[in-house]
Coordinates of C-alpha atoms in Angstrom, one line a residue:
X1 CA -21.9 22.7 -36.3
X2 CA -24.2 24.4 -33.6
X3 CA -23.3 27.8 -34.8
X4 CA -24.2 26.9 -38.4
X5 CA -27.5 26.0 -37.3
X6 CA -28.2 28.8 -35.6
X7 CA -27.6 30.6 -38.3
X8 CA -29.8 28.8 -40.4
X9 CA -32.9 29.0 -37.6
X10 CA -32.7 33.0 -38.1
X11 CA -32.5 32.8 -41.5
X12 CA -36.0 31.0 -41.4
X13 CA -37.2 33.2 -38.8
X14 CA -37.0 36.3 -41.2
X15 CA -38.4 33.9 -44.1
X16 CA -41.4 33.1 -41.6
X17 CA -41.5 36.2 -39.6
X18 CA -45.0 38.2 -39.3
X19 CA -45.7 39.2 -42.4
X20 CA -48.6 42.3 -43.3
X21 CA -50.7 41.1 -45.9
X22 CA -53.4 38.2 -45.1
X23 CA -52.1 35.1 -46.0
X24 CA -54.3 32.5 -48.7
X25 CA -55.6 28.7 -46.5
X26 CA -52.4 27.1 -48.7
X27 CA -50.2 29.5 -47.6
X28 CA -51.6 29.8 -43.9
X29 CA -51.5 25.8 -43.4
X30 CA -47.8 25.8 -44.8
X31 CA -46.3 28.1 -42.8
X32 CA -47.9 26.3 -40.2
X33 CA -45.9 23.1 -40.9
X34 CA -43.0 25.6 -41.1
X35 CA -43.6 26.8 -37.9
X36 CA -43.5 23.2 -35.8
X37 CA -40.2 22.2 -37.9
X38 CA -38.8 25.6 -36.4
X39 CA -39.9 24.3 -33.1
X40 CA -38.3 21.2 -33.2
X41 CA -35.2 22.5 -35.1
X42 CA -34.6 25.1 -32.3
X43 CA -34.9 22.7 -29.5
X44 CA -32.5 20.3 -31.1
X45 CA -30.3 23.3 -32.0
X46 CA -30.4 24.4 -28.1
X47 CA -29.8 20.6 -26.6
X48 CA -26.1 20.4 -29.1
X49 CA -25.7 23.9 -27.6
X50 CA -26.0 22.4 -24.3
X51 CA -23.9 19.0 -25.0
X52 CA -20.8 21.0 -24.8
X53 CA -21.2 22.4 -21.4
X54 CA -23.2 19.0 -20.0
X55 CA -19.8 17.2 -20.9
X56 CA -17.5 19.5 -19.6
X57 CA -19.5 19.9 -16.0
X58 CA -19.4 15.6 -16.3
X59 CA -15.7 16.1 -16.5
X60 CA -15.2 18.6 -13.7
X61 CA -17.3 16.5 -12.0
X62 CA -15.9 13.8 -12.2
X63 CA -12.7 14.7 -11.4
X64 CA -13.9 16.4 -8.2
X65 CA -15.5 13.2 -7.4
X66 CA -12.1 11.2 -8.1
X67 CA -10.1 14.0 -5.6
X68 CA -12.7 13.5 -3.0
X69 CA -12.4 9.9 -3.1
X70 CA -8.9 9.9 -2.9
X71 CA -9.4 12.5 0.2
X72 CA -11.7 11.0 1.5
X73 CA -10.1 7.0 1.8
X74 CA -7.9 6.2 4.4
X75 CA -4.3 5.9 2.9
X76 CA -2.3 3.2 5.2
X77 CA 1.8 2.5 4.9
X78 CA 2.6 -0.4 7.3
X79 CA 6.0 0.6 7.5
X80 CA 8.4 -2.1 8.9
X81 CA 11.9 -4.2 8.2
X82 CA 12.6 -7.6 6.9
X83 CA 11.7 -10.2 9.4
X84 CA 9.6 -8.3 11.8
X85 CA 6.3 -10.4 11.3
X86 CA 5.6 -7.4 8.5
X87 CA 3.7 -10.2 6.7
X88 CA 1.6 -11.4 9.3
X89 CA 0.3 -8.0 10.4
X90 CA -0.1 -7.3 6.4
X91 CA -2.5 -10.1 6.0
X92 CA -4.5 -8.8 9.0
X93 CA -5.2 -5.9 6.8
X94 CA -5.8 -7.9 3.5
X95 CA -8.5 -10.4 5.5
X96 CA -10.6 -6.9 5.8
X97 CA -13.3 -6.9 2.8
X98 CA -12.8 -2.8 2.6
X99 CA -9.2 -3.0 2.2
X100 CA -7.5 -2.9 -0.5
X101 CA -4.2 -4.7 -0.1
X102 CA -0.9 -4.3 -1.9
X103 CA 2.0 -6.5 -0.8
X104 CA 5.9 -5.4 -1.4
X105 CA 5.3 -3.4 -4.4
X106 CA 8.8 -1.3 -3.8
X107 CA 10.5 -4.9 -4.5
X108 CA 10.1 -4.1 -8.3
X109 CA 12.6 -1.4 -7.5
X110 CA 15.2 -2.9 -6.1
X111 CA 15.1 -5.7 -8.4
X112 CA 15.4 -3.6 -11.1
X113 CA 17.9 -1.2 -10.0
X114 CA 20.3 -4.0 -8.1
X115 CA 23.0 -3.0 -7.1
X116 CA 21.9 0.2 -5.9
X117 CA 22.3 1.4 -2.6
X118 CA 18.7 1.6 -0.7
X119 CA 19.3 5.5 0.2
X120 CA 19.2 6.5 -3.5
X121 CA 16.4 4.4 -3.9
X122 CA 14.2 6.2 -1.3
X123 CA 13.0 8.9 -3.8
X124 CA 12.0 6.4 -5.8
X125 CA 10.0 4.4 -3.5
X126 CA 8.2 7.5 -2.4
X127 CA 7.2 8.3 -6.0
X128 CA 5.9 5.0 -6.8
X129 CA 3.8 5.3 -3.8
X130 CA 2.1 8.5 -4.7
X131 CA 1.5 6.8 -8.0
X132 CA 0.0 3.6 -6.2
X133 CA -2.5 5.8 -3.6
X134 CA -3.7 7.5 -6.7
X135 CA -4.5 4.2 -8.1
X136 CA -2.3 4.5 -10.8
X137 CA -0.2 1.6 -11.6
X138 CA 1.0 2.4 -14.8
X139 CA 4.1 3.4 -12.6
X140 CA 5.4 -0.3 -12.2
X141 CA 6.0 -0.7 -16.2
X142 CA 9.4 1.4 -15.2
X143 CA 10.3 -1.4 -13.6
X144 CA 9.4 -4.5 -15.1
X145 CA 11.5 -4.4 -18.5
X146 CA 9.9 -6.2 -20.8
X147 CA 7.8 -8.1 -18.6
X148 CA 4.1 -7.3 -19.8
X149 CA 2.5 -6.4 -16.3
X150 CA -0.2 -8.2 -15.1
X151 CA -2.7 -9.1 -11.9
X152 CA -0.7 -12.6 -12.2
X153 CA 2.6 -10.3 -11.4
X154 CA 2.1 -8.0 -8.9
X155 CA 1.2 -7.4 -5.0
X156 CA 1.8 -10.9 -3.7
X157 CA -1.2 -12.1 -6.4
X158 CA -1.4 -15.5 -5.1
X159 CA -2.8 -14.7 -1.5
X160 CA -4.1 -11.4 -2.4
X161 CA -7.5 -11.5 -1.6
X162 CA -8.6 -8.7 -4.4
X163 CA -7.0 -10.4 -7.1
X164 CA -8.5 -13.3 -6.3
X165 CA -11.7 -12.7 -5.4
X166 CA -14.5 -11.6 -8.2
X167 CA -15.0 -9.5 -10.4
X168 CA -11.5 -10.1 -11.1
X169 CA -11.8 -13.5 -10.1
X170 CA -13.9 -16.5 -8.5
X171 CA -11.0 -18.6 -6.5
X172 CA -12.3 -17.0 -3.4
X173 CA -14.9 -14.5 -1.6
X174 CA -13.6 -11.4 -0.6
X175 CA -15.9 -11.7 2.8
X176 CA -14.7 -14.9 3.3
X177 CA -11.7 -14.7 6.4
X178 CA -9.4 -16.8 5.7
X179 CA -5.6 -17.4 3.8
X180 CA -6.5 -17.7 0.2
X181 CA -5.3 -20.6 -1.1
X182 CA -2.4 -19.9 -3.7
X183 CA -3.0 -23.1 -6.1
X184 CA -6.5 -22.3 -7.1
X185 CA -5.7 -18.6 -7.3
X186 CA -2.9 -19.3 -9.6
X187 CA -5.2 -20.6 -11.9
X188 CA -6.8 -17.1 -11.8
X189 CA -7.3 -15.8 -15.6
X190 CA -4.5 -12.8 -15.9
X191 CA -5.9 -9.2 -15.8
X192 CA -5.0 -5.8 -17.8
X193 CA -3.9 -3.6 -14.8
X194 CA -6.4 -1.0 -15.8
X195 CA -9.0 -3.9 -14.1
X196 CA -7.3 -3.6 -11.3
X197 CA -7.0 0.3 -10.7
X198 CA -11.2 0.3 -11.5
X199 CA -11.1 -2.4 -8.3
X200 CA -8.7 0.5 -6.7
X201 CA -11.1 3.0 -7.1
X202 CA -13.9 1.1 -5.2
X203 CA -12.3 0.5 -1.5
X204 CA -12.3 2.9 1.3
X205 CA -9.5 1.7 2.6
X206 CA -5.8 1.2 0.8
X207 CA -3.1 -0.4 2.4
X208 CA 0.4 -0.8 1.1
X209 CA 3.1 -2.9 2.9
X210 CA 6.6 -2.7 2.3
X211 CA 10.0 -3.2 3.6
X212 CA 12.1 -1.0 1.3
X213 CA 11.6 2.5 2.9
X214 CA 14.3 3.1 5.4
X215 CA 13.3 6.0 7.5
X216 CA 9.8 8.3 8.0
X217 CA 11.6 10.9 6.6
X218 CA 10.9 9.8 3.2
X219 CA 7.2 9.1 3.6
X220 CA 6.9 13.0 5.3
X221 CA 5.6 14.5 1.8
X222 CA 3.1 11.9 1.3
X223 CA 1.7 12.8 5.2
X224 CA 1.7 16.3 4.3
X225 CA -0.2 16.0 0.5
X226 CA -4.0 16.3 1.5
X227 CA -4.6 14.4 -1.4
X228 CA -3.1 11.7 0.1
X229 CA -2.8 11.9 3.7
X230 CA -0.7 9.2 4.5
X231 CA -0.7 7.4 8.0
X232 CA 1.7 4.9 9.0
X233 CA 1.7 2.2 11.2
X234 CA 5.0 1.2 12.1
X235 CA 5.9 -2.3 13.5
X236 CA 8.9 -2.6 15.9
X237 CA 10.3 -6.0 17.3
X238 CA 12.7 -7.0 19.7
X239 CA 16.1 -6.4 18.0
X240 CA 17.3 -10.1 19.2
X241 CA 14.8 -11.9 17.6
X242 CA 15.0 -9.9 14.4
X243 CA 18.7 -10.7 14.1
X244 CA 17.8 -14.4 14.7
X245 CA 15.2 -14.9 11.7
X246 CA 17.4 -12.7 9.5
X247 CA 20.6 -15.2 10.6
X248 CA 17.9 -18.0 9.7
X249 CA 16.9 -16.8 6.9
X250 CA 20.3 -15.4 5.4
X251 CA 20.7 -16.8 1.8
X252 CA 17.7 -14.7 1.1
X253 CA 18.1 -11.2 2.9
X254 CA 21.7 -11.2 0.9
X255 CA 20.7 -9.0 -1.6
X256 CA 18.5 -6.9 0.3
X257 CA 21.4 -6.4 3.2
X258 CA 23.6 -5.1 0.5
X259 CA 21.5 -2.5 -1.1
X260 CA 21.1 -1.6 2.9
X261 CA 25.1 -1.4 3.4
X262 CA 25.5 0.5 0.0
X263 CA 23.5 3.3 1.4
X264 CA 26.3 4.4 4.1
X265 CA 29.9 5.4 3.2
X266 CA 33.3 3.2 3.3
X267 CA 34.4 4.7 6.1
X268 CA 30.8 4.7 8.4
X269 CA 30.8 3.0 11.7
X270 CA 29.5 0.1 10.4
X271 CA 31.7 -2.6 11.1
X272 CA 31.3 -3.7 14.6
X273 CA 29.0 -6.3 13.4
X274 CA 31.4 -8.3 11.3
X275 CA 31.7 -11.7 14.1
X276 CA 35.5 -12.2 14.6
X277 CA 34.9 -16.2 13.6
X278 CA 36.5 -17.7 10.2
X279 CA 33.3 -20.4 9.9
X280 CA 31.3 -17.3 9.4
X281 CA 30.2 -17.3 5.5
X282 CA 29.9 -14.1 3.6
X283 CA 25.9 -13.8 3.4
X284 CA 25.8 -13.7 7.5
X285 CA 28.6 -10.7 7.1
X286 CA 26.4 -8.9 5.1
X287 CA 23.1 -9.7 7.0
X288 CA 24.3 -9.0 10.6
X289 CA 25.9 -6.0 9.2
X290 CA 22.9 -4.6 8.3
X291 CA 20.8 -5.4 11.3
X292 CA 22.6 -2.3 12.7
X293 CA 21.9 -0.1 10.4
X294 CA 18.2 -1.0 10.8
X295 CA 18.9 -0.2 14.4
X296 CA 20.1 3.4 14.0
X297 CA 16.9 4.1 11.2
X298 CA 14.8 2.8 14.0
X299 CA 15.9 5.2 16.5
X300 CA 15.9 7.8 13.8
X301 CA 12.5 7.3 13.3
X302 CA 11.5 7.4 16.9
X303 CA 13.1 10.6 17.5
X304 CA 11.5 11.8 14.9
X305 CA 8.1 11.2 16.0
X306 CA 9.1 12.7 19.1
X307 CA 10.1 15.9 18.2
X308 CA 7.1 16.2 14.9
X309 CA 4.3 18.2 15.5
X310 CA 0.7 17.4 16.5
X311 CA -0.7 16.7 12.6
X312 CA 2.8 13.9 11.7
X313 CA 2.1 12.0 15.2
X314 CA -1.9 12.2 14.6
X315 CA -0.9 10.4 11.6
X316 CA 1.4 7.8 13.0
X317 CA 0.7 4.2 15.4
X318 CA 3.3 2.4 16.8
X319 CA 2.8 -1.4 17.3
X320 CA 5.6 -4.1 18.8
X321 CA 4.9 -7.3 17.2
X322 CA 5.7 -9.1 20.9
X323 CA 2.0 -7.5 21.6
X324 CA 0.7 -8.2 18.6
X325 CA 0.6 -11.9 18.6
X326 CA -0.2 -12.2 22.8
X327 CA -2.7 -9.6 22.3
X328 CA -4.1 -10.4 18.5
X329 CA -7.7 -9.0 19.6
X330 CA -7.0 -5.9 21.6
X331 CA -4.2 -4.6 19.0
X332 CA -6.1 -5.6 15.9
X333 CA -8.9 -2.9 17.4
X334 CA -6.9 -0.4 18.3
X335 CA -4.8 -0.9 15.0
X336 CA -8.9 -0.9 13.0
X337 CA -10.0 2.5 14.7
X338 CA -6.5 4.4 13.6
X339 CA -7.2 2.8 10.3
X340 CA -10.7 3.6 9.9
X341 CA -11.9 0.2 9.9
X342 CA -14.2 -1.8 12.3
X343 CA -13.1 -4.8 13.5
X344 CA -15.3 -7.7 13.8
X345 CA -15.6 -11.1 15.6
X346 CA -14.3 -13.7 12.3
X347 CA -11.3 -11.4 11.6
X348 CA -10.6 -11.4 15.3
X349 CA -10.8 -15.2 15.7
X350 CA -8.5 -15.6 12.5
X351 CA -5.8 -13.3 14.2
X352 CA -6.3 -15.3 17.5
X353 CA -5.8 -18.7 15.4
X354 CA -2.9 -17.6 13.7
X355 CA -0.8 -16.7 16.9
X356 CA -1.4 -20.1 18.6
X357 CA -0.4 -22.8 16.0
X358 CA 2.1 -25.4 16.5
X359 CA 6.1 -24.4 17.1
X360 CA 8.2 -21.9 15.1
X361 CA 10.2 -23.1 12.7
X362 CA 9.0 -23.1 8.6
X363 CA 11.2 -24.5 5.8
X364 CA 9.7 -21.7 4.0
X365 CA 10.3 -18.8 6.3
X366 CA 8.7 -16.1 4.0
X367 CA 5.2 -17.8 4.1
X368 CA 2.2 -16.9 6.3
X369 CA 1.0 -19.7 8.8
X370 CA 0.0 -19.9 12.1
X371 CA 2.9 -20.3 14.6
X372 CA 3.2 -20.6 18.5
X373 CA 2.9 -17.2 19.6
X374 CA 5.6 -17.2 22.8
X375 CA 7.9 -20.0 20.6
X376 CA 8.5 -17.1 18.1
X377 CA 9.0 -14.4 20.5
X378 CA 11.4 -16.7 22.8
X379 CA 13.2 -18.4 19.9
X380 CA 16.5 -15.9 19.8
X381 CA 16.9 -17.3 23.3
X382 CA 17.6 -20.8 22.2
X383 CA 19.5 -20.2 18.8
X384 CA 21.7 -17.1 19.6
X385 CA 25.0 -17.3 21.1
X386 CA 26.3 -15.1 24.1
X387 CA 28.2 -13.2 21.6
X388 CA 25.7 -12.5 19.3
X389 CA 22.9 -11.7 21.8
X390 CA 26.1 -8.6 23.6
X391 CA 26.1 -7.3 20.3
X392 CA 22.9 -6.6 19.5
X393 CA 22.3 -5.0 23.1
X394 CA 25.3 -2.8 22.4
X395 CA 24.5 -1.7 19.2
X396 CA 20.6 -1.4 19.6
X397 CA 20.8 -0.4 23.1
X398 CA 18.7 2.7 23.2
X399 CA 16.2 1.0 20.8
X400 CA 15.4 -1.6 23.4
X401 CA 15.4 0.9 26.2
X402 CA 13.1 2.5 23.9
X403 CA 10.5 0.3 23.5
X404 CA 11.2 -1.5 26.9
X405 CA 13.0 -4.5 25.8
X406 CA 15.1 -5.7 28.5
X407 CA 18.3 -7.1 28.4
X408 CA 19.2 -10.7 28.5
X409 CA 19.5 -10.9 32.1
X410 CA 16.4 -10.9 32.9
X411 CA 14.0 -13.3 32.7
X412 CA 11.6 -12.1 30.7
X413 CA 11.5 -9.6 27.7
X414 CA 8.3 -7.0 28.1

């Protein structure tokens, strides 16, 4: 060890000290010799001192540096409900080369813990999130049984333009804009997630968007971590139209609309929803039955930022997807300066492109396309009864008044 050769450098410094008498030329020219071995001995016996300490300060070091990355990035929730155009506003985000983009990762909860209700969940969700920020995504083997995770499992991987851009892989450019196209990414080799939290660690800019967390009030401790500072951007959308794409898309949001329902007591309020009609099957039940809830969570949360103080409401941005796509350009910028990003012209024109496609409707209503901007907005209109559209005014009435959503009778929704 170092200590043993220090101990062995004085014990040749008293051999070789000064001595009295007058040495012999033999003598002289040896201890010589014995003088530049001490040299170099003691140098190398000061740098192994040193090692320890070098290493330790490299450790500090670099865990400073890893806190002050983490404090310095800009941590983004895009905090929304099922069929709210959550994934469209997400993909904004993921065309961005300095974002880096996770898509639904809270799913991996509920799938795991089905049938749970979604308000026992919530501490869950908020954990794997602090995990996630951190770039830590060891946190989703929890929840993945014996599934061995993967980059080919995880985030939306198909059309996520990290995973499928290089170094991880070469089926796209990440400074390319543009959808990624999910049959040459799934031919993407599979990655070790530690690959992918080294990718984590590079990017300025996080974003994670999910569904699954029902109210701000669980993402408060992540605002209030320094660490973390989490800002949200929460996307609202006229209650009527959510109720219709949920209605269209019912089979799927079954599950989902349970979990929801589970999270309030037998004898809540919540069963003004259930449409007197015998041809109405069990999945619509659930799913308009949990479009109120989702109402009364929204108004939660907007009371909320109303009454927070200056640091939560610093932190927050409020977006109605009705603006969104007739405004793509103007809300993408203001959405980019809250997030720390700069918007520029080929990110604008994709957002512009992908409100004015051709009609609505998508036998695949989960996927990502460009759509007819006013046919989306307009389409409750058309494919909602009377009935139906009295409800949802009644129920989300102070929501729409709100965020200035008129009611049916007049002409046109602001």
């Amino acid at each position: 060890t170092s200590y043993q050769f220090l101990g062995f450098f004085l014990r040749l410094l008293l051999e070789f000290g000064p001595v009295r008498h007058a040495p012999s030329p033999g003598k002289e020219m040896k201890r010589r010799l014995h003088k530049k071995y001490l040299i170099l001995i003691l140098a190398y016996s000061g740098l192994l001192l040193l090692i320890p300490y070098v290493l330790d300060y490299r450790d500090k070091s670099a865990q400073q540096n890893t806190v002050a990355l983490f404090q310095s990035r800009t941590h983004i929730y895009l905090h929304a409900t099922w069929r709210t155009g959550s994934s469209f506003l997400g993909e904004l985000f993921n065309q961005h080369p300095d974002v880096f983009y996770l898509y639904e990762p809270m799913w991996h909860i509920w799938q795991a813990l089905y049938p749970g209700d979604a308000g026992s969940l919530q501490g869950a969700v908020r954990d794997m999130m602090n995990a996630l920020y951190r770039c830590d995504f060891s946190v989703l083997k929890l929840y993945a049984g014996s599934q061995n995770i993967t980059t080919s499992f995880i985030f939306g991987w198909k059309t996520n333009k990290v995973i499928c851009s290089e170094p991880l892989c070469d089926a796209h450019k990440r400074h390319e804009i543009g959808m990624v196209k999910e049959d040459r990414c799934a031919k993407c080799q599979k990655r070790d997630i530690r690959e992918l939290e080294r990718e984590c660690k590079k990017y300025p800019v996080m974003v994670i968007k999910g569904v699954r967390v029902l109210d701000l009030s669980t993402l408060v401790p992540l605002v209030k971590d320094p660490a973390i500072n989490l800002q949200i951007v929460q996307l609202f959308r006229d209650p009527r139209a959510v109720h219709n794409s949920r209605l269209k898309s019912k089979q799927a949001l079954v599950k989902e609309s349970i979990q929801v329902l589970r999270s309030k007591k037998q004898n809540d309020k919540y069963k003004r929803l259930l449409v007197p009609s015998n041809k109405v099957n069990r999945a619509e039940i659930y799913v308009s039955s949990a479009m109120e809830l989702i109402c009364d969570n929204w108004l939660s949360d907007m009371l909320l930022v109303m009454n927070a103080p200056p640091w939560l409401r610093r932190n927050y941005h409020r977006v109605r997807y009705e603006d969104l796509v007739l405004h793509p350009m103007e809300e993408l910028q203001r959405m980019f300066r809250f997030a720390n990003l700069s918007s520029f012209p080929a990110l604008e024109k994709f957002a512009l492109n992908m409100t004015h496609g051709q009609g609505y409707s998508s036998d695949r209503p989960f996927l990502i396309s460009s759509r007819d901007a006013k046919e989306a907005i307009y389409a409750w209109r058309e494919r909602l009864n009377v009935e139906q559209i009295n409800q949802v005014e009644a129920y989300c009435s102070e929501v729409m008044r709100q965020l200035g959503y008129q009611k049916h009778s007049v002409d046109k929704t602001t």
